[in-house]
Amino acid sequence: MMKRIAILGSTGSIGKQALEVVANHPDDFAVEILTAKSNFKLLIEQAARFHPSTVVISDVIHLDTVKRALSSLPVTVLGGQEALEDVVTGERVDMVLAAMVGFAGLLPVVRAIKAGKQIALANKETLVVAGELVTALAREYQVDLLPVDSEHSAIFQCLKGEQHAEIEKVYITASGGPFRNLDAVILAEVTRHEALKHPTWNMGAKISIDSATLMNKGLEVIEARWLFNLRPDQIDVIVHPQSIVHSLVQYCDGSIKAQLGLPDMRLPILYAMSYPKRLNSLFPRFHFPDYPNLTFEAPDPARFPNLSIALGAMRRGGNMPCVMNAANEVAVDAFLHDRTGFYGMTEIIEKTIRQATFLQEAGLTDYIESDREARIIAQSFV
Ligand code: NDP
Ligand code: MG
């Protein structure tokens, strides 16, 4: 049966690769909705090629341009954040691929779950901010949260056929980012251009910076905690620079299962979209002689303090991961605009955590308020 997919963030790194997957499997997937924030040019091109029934551009200043460009096609063009949240509930949508970046993913994902849509989740920030709430909702509405993040796709695949009670530990692999071997003095001076050059993955700007600081791994530990219902002490991070082993699960008898493959996001995207089936793909295959050495090492918390900050926020719980996420979004944006340095980002996050209101229990409106407050505080330290 054809799956009709709403791709939120279709103009981004994940969104574009998801469209490649759709193009390769025209009998399995159809595009129902495409959305972008401001890249109207690409959104128009994508709509002309993939024939969605609706497109949404969040920045309404571009709405008229998109409408005019697509006026000869049978496509509804909408603008604004609310439209983004509404369209995911549409009757014709079977699956929502959440591939927008940051906190902005939370409300559309919540709406989609409540409308009973299958969720392919790339937007890890949704689970960092409100993982407990979102996973509880998914259970309530009997919706699958299918991970797109490569590590989580790996864990998800390793867990197939196993009992939850028999999981001892999960190892999340990290490439270590572009600065794995730099010492702290040099790290303090790195530029955004250097930080945007990831050694093994080609990704959007925000996650590339998060990978350089290892904040991305911190976010992924929190994502795994909620997605797989694990205790914080059951999750370990291990640096694996070749990015071939995408993550591992250790069971109570000591046996470890791993999932391997070339670093290619189209694979976990395809798996989430085709789940529970696997579809044929012509993506390049792993060739063992090309990788005589697969290496593993512990992360260095002294040079990459953002990882420990994220783990601390997870253990504290409540709205703390939400506060940390907001501060990190502000810090990364400041770094991308040359307004703070590598460790300046850490400082902004630490100071924000100290000042923001802590709530041990939080609901959706608390998260929205915490995100807003933390952004204002973080901005004052930029
Ligand atoms: P990109 O920055 O490449 O793309 C983000 C997409 O979201 C774009 O389509 C962008 O539109 C849209 N967008 C940005 N801000 C908003 C907003 N406020 N409201 C609505 N739409 C918005 O990001 P990536 O594709 O790299 O990452 C997307 C998500 O997937 C992130 O959460 C990331 O952590 C996660 N992820 C990404 C991986 C990767 O390999 N890239 C791997 C694993 C997870 P526009 O183009 O108009 O700005
Ligand atoms: Mg990842």
Coordinates of C-alpha atoms and ligand atoms in Angstrom, one line a residue:
M1 CA 0.0 0.0 0.0
M2 CA 1.2 3.5 -0.9
K3 CA 2.2 5.6 2.2
R4 CA 1.4 9.3 1.9
I5 CA 4.0 11.3 3.7
A6 CA 4.1 14.8 5.1
I7 CA 7.7 16.0 5.1
L8 CA 8.2 18.8 7.6
G9 CA 11.4 20.6 6.7
S10 CA 11.7 19.2 3.2
T11 CA 14.3 21.8 2.2
G12 CA 16.8 20.7 4.8
S13 CA 19.4 18.0 4.8
I14 CA 17.1 15.2 6.0
G15 CA 14.1 16.5 4.0
K16 CA 16.0 16.4 0.7
Q17 CA 17.3 12.9 1.4
A18 CA 13.8 11.8 2.2
L19 CA 12.6 13.1 -1.2
E20 CA 15.4 11.1 -2.8
V21 CA 14.0 8.0 -1.0
V22 CA 10.5 8.8 -2.3
A23 CA 11.8 9.3 -5.8
N24 CA 13.5 5.9 -5.7
H25 CA 10.3 4.2 -4.5
P26 CA 7.4 5.7 -6.4
D27 CA 5.2 2.6 -5.8
D28 CA 5.7 2.8 -2.0
F29 CA 5.6 6.5 -1.1
A30 CA 3.8 9.6 -2.2
V31 CA 4.4 13.1 -1.0
E32 CA 1.3 14.6 0.6
I33 CA 2.7 17.7 2.3
L34 CA 6.0 19.7 2.0
T35 CA 7.1 22.5 4.4
A36 CA 10.0 24.9 4.7
K37 CA 10.8 27.9 6.9
S38 CA 12.1 30.4 4.4
N39 CA 13.7 28.6 1.4
F40 CA 10.8 29.3 -0.9
K41 CA 12.8 28.6 -4.1
L42 CA 13.6 25.0 -3.2
L43 CA 10.1 24.5 -1.8
I44 CA 8.6 25.6 -5.2
E45 CA 10.9 23.3 -7.1
Q46 CA 10.1 20.4 -4.9
A47 CA 6.4 21.0 -5.1
A48 CA 6.6 21.1 -8.9
R49 CA 8.4 17.8 -9.0
F50 CA 6.7 15.8 -6.2
H51 CA 3.1 17.1 -6.6
P52 CA 2.1 17.4 -2.9
S53 CA -1.5 18.4 -2.2
T54 CA -0.3 21.1 0.3
V55 CA 2.8 23.1 0.9
V56 CA 3.5 25.4 3.9
I57 CA 6.0 28.1 4.1
S58 CA 6.5 29.2 7.8
D59 CA 7.9 32.7 7.0
V60 CA 4.7 34.4 5.7
I61 CA 6.7 37.1 3.8
H62 CA 7.3 34.4 1.1
L63 CA 3.7 33.2 1.0
D64 CA 2.6 35.3 -2.1
T65 CA 5.7 34.3 -4.0
V66 CA 5.1 30.6 -3.4
K67 CA 1.3 31.0 -4.3
R68 CA 2.1 32.7 -7.5
A69 CA 4.8 30.2 -8.6
L70 CA 2.5 27.3 -8.0
S71 CA -0.8 28.8 -9.2
S72 CA -1.0 26.5 -12.2
L73 CA -0.8 23.4 -10.1
P74 CA -3.5 21.7 -7.9
V75 CA -1.7 22.5 -4.7
T76 CA -2.9 24.4 -1.6
V77 CA -0.3 26.9 -0.4
L78 CA -0.4 28.0 3.3
G79 CA 1.8 30.1 5.5
G80 CA 2.7 30.4 9.1
Q81 CA 3.5 28.2 12.1
E82 CA -0.1 27.4 12.9
A83 CA -0.7 26.1 9.4
L84 CA 2.3 23.8 9.9
E85 CA 0.6 22.4 13.0
D86 CA -2.8 22.0 11.3
V87 CA -1.8 20.3 8.1
V88 CA -0.2 17.3 9.8
T89 CA -3.7 16.2 10.9
G90 CA -5.0 16.0 7.3
E91 CA -7.0 12.9 6.5
R92 CA -4.8 11.9 3.6
V93 CA -1.6 11.9 5.7
D94 CA -0.4 8.4 6.7
M95 CA 3.0 9.4 8.1
V96 CA 4.7 12.6 9.3
L97 CA 8.4 12.9 8.8
A98 CA 9.5 15.5 11.4
A99 CA 12.7 16.9 9.8
M100 CA 12.6 20.5 10.9
V101 CA 15.3 21.6 13.3
G102 CA 14.9 22.6 16.9
F103 CA 12.1 23.3 19.4
A104 CA 9.8 24.2 16.4
G105 CA 9.3 20.5 15.9
L106 CA 7.5 19.9 19.2
L107 CA 4.0 21.2 18.5
P108 CA 3.5 19.7 15.0
V109 CA 4.7 16.3 16.3
V110 CA 2.2 16.5 19.3
R111 CA -0.6 17.4 16.9
A112 CA 0.3 14.6 14.5
I113 CA 0.4 12.0 17.3
K114 CA -3.0 13.2 18.5
A115 CA -4.3 12.7 15.0
G116 CA -3.0 9.1 15.0
K117 CA -0.3 9.6 12.4
Q118 CA 2.8 7.4 12.2
I119 CA 5.8 9.5 13.1
A120 CA 9.2 9.2 11.5
L121 CA 11.3 11.3 13.9
A122 CA 14.4 13.1 12.8
N123 CA 13.8 16.2 15.0
K124 CA 15.5 14.9 18.2
E125 CA 14.8 18.2 20.0
T126 CA 11.2 17.1 20.4
L127 CA 12.2 14.3 22.6
V128 CA 14.9 16.3 24.4
V129 CA 12.4 19.0 25.4
A130 CA 9.4 16.8 26.2
G131 CA 10.3 13.2 25.8
E132 CA 8.3 11.9 28.6
L133 CA 5.1 13.6 27.4
V134 CA 5.6 12.8 23.8
T135 CA 6.3 9.1 24.3
A136 CA 3.3 8.9 26.7
L137 CA 1.1 10.4 24.0
A138 CA 2.4 8.0 21.4
R139 CA 1.5 5.1 23.7
E140 CA -1.9 6.6 24.4
Y141 CA -2.7 7.2 20.7
Q142 CA -1.0 3.9 19.7
V143 CA 1.3 5.7 17.3
D144 CA 4.8 4.4 16.3
L145 CA 7.7 6.9 16.9
L146 CA 10.1 5.6 14.3
P147 CA 13.6 6.9 14.8
V148 CA 15.4 8.5 11.9
D149 CA 18.5 9.5 13.8
S150 CA 21.1 6.9 12.7
E151 CA 22.1 5.8 16.2
H152 CA 18.5 5.4 17.3
S153 CA 17.6 3.6 14.1
A154 CA 20.5 1.2 15.0
I155 CA 19.2 0.6 18.5
F156 CA 15.7 0.2 17.2
Q157 CA 16.9 -2.5 14.8
C158 CA 19.0 -4.2 17.5
L159 CA 16.0 -4.4 19.8
K160 CA 13.9 -6.3 17.3
G161 CA 12.8 -9.6 18.7
E162 CA 14.2 -8.9 22.1
Q163 CA 12.6 -8.3 25.6
H164 CA 12.9 -4.9 27.1
A165 CA 13.7 -6.3 30.6
E166 CA 16.7 -8.1 29.1
I167 CA 18.4 -4.9 28.0
E168 CA 21.4 -4.2 30.2
K169 CA 22.9 -1.2 28.4
V170 CA 22.9 0.8 25.2
Y171 CA 26.1 2.2 23.6
I172 CA 25.5 5.3 21.4
T173 CA 28.4 5.8 19.0
A174 CA 29.8 9.2 18.2
S175 CA 32.1 10.1 15.4
G176 CA 33.8 12.6 17.7
G177 CA 33.2 15.4 15.2
P178 CA 35.7 17.5 13.3
F179 CA 37.7 18.4 16.4
R180 CA 38.2 15.0 18.0
N181 CA 41.9 15.4 18.3
L182 CA 42.3 19.1 18.9
D183 CA 43.5 20.4 22.3
A184 CA 41.4 22.8 24.3
V185 CA 43.6 25.9 23.5
I186 CA 43.1 25.4 19.8
L187 CA 39.4 24.4 20.2
A188 CA 38.8 27.8 21.9
E189 CA 39.7 29.5 18.6
V190 CA 37.9 27.3 16.0
T191 CA 35.7 29.1 13.5
R192 CA 32.2 28.2 12.3
H193 CA 33.7 27.3 8.9
E194 CA 35.9 24.6 10.5
A195 CA 33.0 23.4 12.7
L196 CA 30.7 23.0 9.8
K197 CA 33.1 20.5 8.1
H198 CA 32.0 17.2 9.6
P199 CA 34.3 14.3 8.8
T200 CA 31.7 11.5 8.1
W201 CA 28.2 13.1 7.8
N202 CA 26.9 16.0 5.7
M203 CA 24.2 17.7 7.7
G204 CA 22.4 20.9 8.5
A205 CA 24.2 23.8 10.2
K206 CA 22.8 23.4 13.7
I207 CA 23.4 19.6 14.1
S208 CA 26.9 20.1 12.6
I209 CA 27.8 22.5 15.3
D210 CA 26.2 20.2 17.9
S211 CA 28.3 17.4 16.6
A212 CA 31.5 19.5 16.9
T213 CA 30.7 20.3 20.6
L214 CA 29.4 16.8 21.3
M215 CA 26.1 18.4 22.5
N216 CA 24.6 16.3 19.7
K217 CA 25.5 13.1 21.6
G218 CA 24.0 14.6 24.8
L219 CA 20.8 15.3 22.9
E220 CA 20.9 11.7 21.5
V221 CA 21.3 10.2 25.0
I222 CA 18.2 12.0 26.1
E223 CA 16.4 11.0 22.9
A224 CA 17.3 7.3 23.5
R225 CA 16.2 7.5 27.2
W226 CA 12.7 8.3 26.2
L227 CA 12.4 6.5 22.9
F228 CA 13.5 3.2 24.4
N229 CA 12.4 3.8 28.0
L230 CA 15.8 3.4 29.5
R231 CA 17.3 4.6 32.8
P232 CA 20.0 7.3 32.4
D233 CA 22.7 4.9 33.8
Q234 CA 21.9 2.4 31.0
I235 CA 23.2 4.6 28.3
D236 CA 26.9 5.1 27.4
V237 CA 28.6 7.2 24.7
I238 CA 31.5 5.7 22.8
V239 CA 33.6 7.5 20.2
H240 CA 33.9 5.6 16.9
P241 CA 35.5 7.9 14.3
Q242 CA 34.7 5.7 11.3
S243 CA 30.8 6.0 11.8
I244 CA 30.3 2.4 10.6
V245 CA 28.9 0.9 13.8
H246 CA 25.8 3.1 14.3
S247 CA 25.1 1.9 17.9
L248 CA 24.9 -1.2 20.1
V249 CA 22.7 -2.9 22.6
Q250 CA 24.1 -5.1 25.4
Y251 CA 21.8 -7.7 26.9
C252 CA 21.7 -9.2 30.4
D253 CA 23.8 -12.2 29.3
G254 CA 26.6 -9.9 28.1
S255 CA 25.8 -10.4 24.4
I256 CA 26.1 -7.3 22.3
K257 CA 24.1 -6.6 19.1
A258 CA 25.3 -3.8 16.7
Q259 CA 24.0 -2.3 13.5
L260 CA 26.5 -1.4 10.8
G261 CA 26.5 0.3 7.5
L262 CA 28.0 3.2 5.6
P263 CA 27.3 6.6 7.0
D264 CA 24.3 7.4 4.7
M265 CA 21.2 9.0 6.3
R266 CA 19.1 7.7 3.4
L267 CA 19.2 4.3 5.1
P268 CA 17.6 5.1 8.4
I269 CA 15.2 7.4 6.6
L270 CA 14.2 4.5 4.3
Y271 CA 13.9 2.1 7.3
A272 CA 11.6 4.5 9.2
M273 CA 9.5 5.2 6.2
S274 CA 9.1 1.6 5.1
Y275 CA 8.8 0.1 8.6
P276 CA 7.9 -2.7 9.4
K277 CA 9.0 -3.7 5.9
R278 CA 12.5 -3.4 4.4
L279 CA 12.6 -2.2 0.8
N280 CA 15.3 -2.9 -1.7
S281 CA 17.8 -0.1 -2.2
L282 CA 20.7 0.5 -4.5
F283 CA 22.6 2.7 -2.0
P284 CA 26.4 1.8 -2.0
R285 CA 27.2 -1.3 0.1
F286 CA 29.7 -1.6 2.9
H287 CA 33.0 -3.1 1.7
F288 CA 35.0 -4.7 4.5
P289 CA 38.5 -4.3 3.1
D290 CA 37.9 -0.5 2.9
Y291 CA 37.7 -0.4 6.7
P292 CA 40.5 -2.6 8.2
N293 CA 40.2 -0.7 11.4
L294 CA 37.1 0.1 13.4
T295 CA 38.2 1.9 16.5
F296 CA 36.5 2.9 19.8
E297 CA 37.5 5.3 22.5
A298 CA 36.0 7.1 25.4
P299 CA 34.8 10.7 24.9
D300 CA 36.8 13.5 26.6
P301 CA 34.5 15.5 29.0
A302 CA 37.2 18.1 29.7
R303 CA 37.5 19.2 26.1
F304 CA 33.8 18.7 25.3
P305 CA 31.9 19.9 28.4
N306 CA 28.6 20.1 26.5
L307 CA 28.2 16.4 26.7
S308 CA 28.3 16.4 30.5
I309 CA 26.0 19.4 30.7
A310 CA 23.4 17.5 28.7
L311 CA 23.8 14.4 30.8
G312 CA 23.4 16.5 33.9
A313 CA 20.3 18.1 32.6
M314 CA 18.8 14.7 31.8
R315 CA 19.5 13.4 35.4
R316 CA 18.0 16.6 36.9
G317 CA 14.9 16.0 34.8
G318 CA 11.7 18.1 34.7
N319 CA 12.1 21.1 32.4
M320 CA 15.9 21.2 32.6
P321 CA 16.5 19.5 29.2
C322 CA 14.1 22.0 27.7
V323 CA 16.0 24.9 29.2
M324 CA 19.3 23.5 28.1
N325 CA 18.0 22.9 24.6
A326 CA 16.7 26.4 24.2
A327 CA 20.0 27.8 25.6
N328 CA 21.9 25.6 23.1
E329 CA 19.8 26.8 20.2
V330 CA 20.6 30.4 21.1
A331 CA 24.3 29.6 21.6
V332 CA 24.7 27.7 18.3
D333 CA 23.0 30.5 16.5
A334 CA 25.4 33.0 18.1
F335 CA 28.3 30.8 17.1
L336 CA 27.0 30.6 13.5
H337 CA 26.9 34.4 13.4
D338 CA 30.4 34.8 14.8
R339 CA 29.0 36.3 18.0
T340 CA 30.5 33.7 20.4
G341 CA 33.3 31.2 20.4
F342 CA 33.4 27.4 20.8
Y343 CA 33.5 27.6 24.6
G344 CA 31.4 30.7 24.6
M345 CA 28.5 28.3 23.7
T346 CA 29.2 26.3 26.8
E347 CA 29.2 29.4 29.0
I348 CA 25.9 30.6 27.6
I349 CA 24.3 27.2 28.3
E350 CA 25.7 27.0 31.9
K351 CA 24.7 30.5 32.8
T352 CA 21.2 30.0 31.4
I353 CA 20.7 26.7 33.3
R354 CA 21.7 28.5 36.6
Q355 CA 19.2 31.4 36.0
A356 CA 16.1 29.7 34.5
T357 CA 13.1 28.7 36.5
F358 CA 13.4 25.0 37.4
L359 CA 10.2 22.9 37.3
Q360 CA 10.3 19.2 38.4
E361 CA 6.9 18.6 36.9
A362 CA 6.1 20.1 33.5
G363 CA 3.4 19.9 30.9
L364 CA 3.2 21.2 27.4
T365 CA 2.5 24.8 28.3
D366 CA 5.3 24.8 30.8
Y367 CA 7.7 23.6 28.1
I368 CA 6.6 26.4 25.8
E369 CA 7.1 28.9 28.6
S370 CA 10.4 27.5 29.7
D371 CA 11.7 27.5 26.2
R372 CA 10.7 31.2 25.9
E373 CA 12.2 32.2 29.2
A374 CA 15.5 30.3 28.6
R375 CA 15.9 32.0 25.1
I376 CA 15.6 35.4 26.7
I377 CA 18.1 34.6 29.4
A378 CA 20.5 32.9 27.0
Q379 CA 20.3 35.9 24.6
S380 CA 21.4 38.2 27.4
F381 CA 24.7 36.3 27.6
V382 CA 25.5 36.5 23.9
Ligands
NDP1 P1 18.5 21.6 8.2 O1 18.9 22.9 8.8 O2 19.3 21.1 7.0 O3 17.0 21.7 7.7 C1 16.0 22.1 8.6 C2 14.6 22.1 7.9 O4 13.6 22.7 8.7 C3 14.6 23.1 6.7 O5 13.6 22.6 5.8 C4 14.1 24.4 7.3 O6 13.5 25.3 6.3 C5 13.1 23.9 8.3 N1 13.0 24.8 9.5 C6 14.0 25.4 10.1 N2 13.5 26.1 11.2 C7 12.2 25.9 11.2 C8 11.1 26.4 11.9 N3 11.4 27.3 13.0 N4 9.9 26.1 11.6 C9 9.6 25.3 10.6 N5 10.6 24.8 9.8 C10 11.9 25.1 10.1 O7 18.5 20.5 9.3 P2 18.7 18.9 9.2 O8 18.0 18.3 8.1 O9 20.2 18.7 9.3 O10 18.1 18.4 10.6 C11 16.7 18.3 10.8 C12 16.5 17.6 12.1 O11 17.0 16.3 12.0 C13 17.3 18.2 13.3 O12 16.5 18.1 14.4 C14 18.5 17.3 13.4 O13 19.0 17.2 14.7 C15 17.9 16.0 13.0 N6 18.9 15.1 12.4 C16 19.6 15.4 11.3 C17 20.6 14.6 10.7 C18 21.3 15.0 9.5 O14 22.1 14.1 8.9 N7 21.1 16.1 8.9 C19 20.9 13.3 11.4 C20 20.1 13.0 12.5 C21 19.2 13.9 13.0 P3 14.5 26.3 5.5 O15 15.3 25.4 4.5 O16 13.5 27.1 4.8 O17 15.3 27.0 6.5
MG2 MG 22.7 10.9 15.2

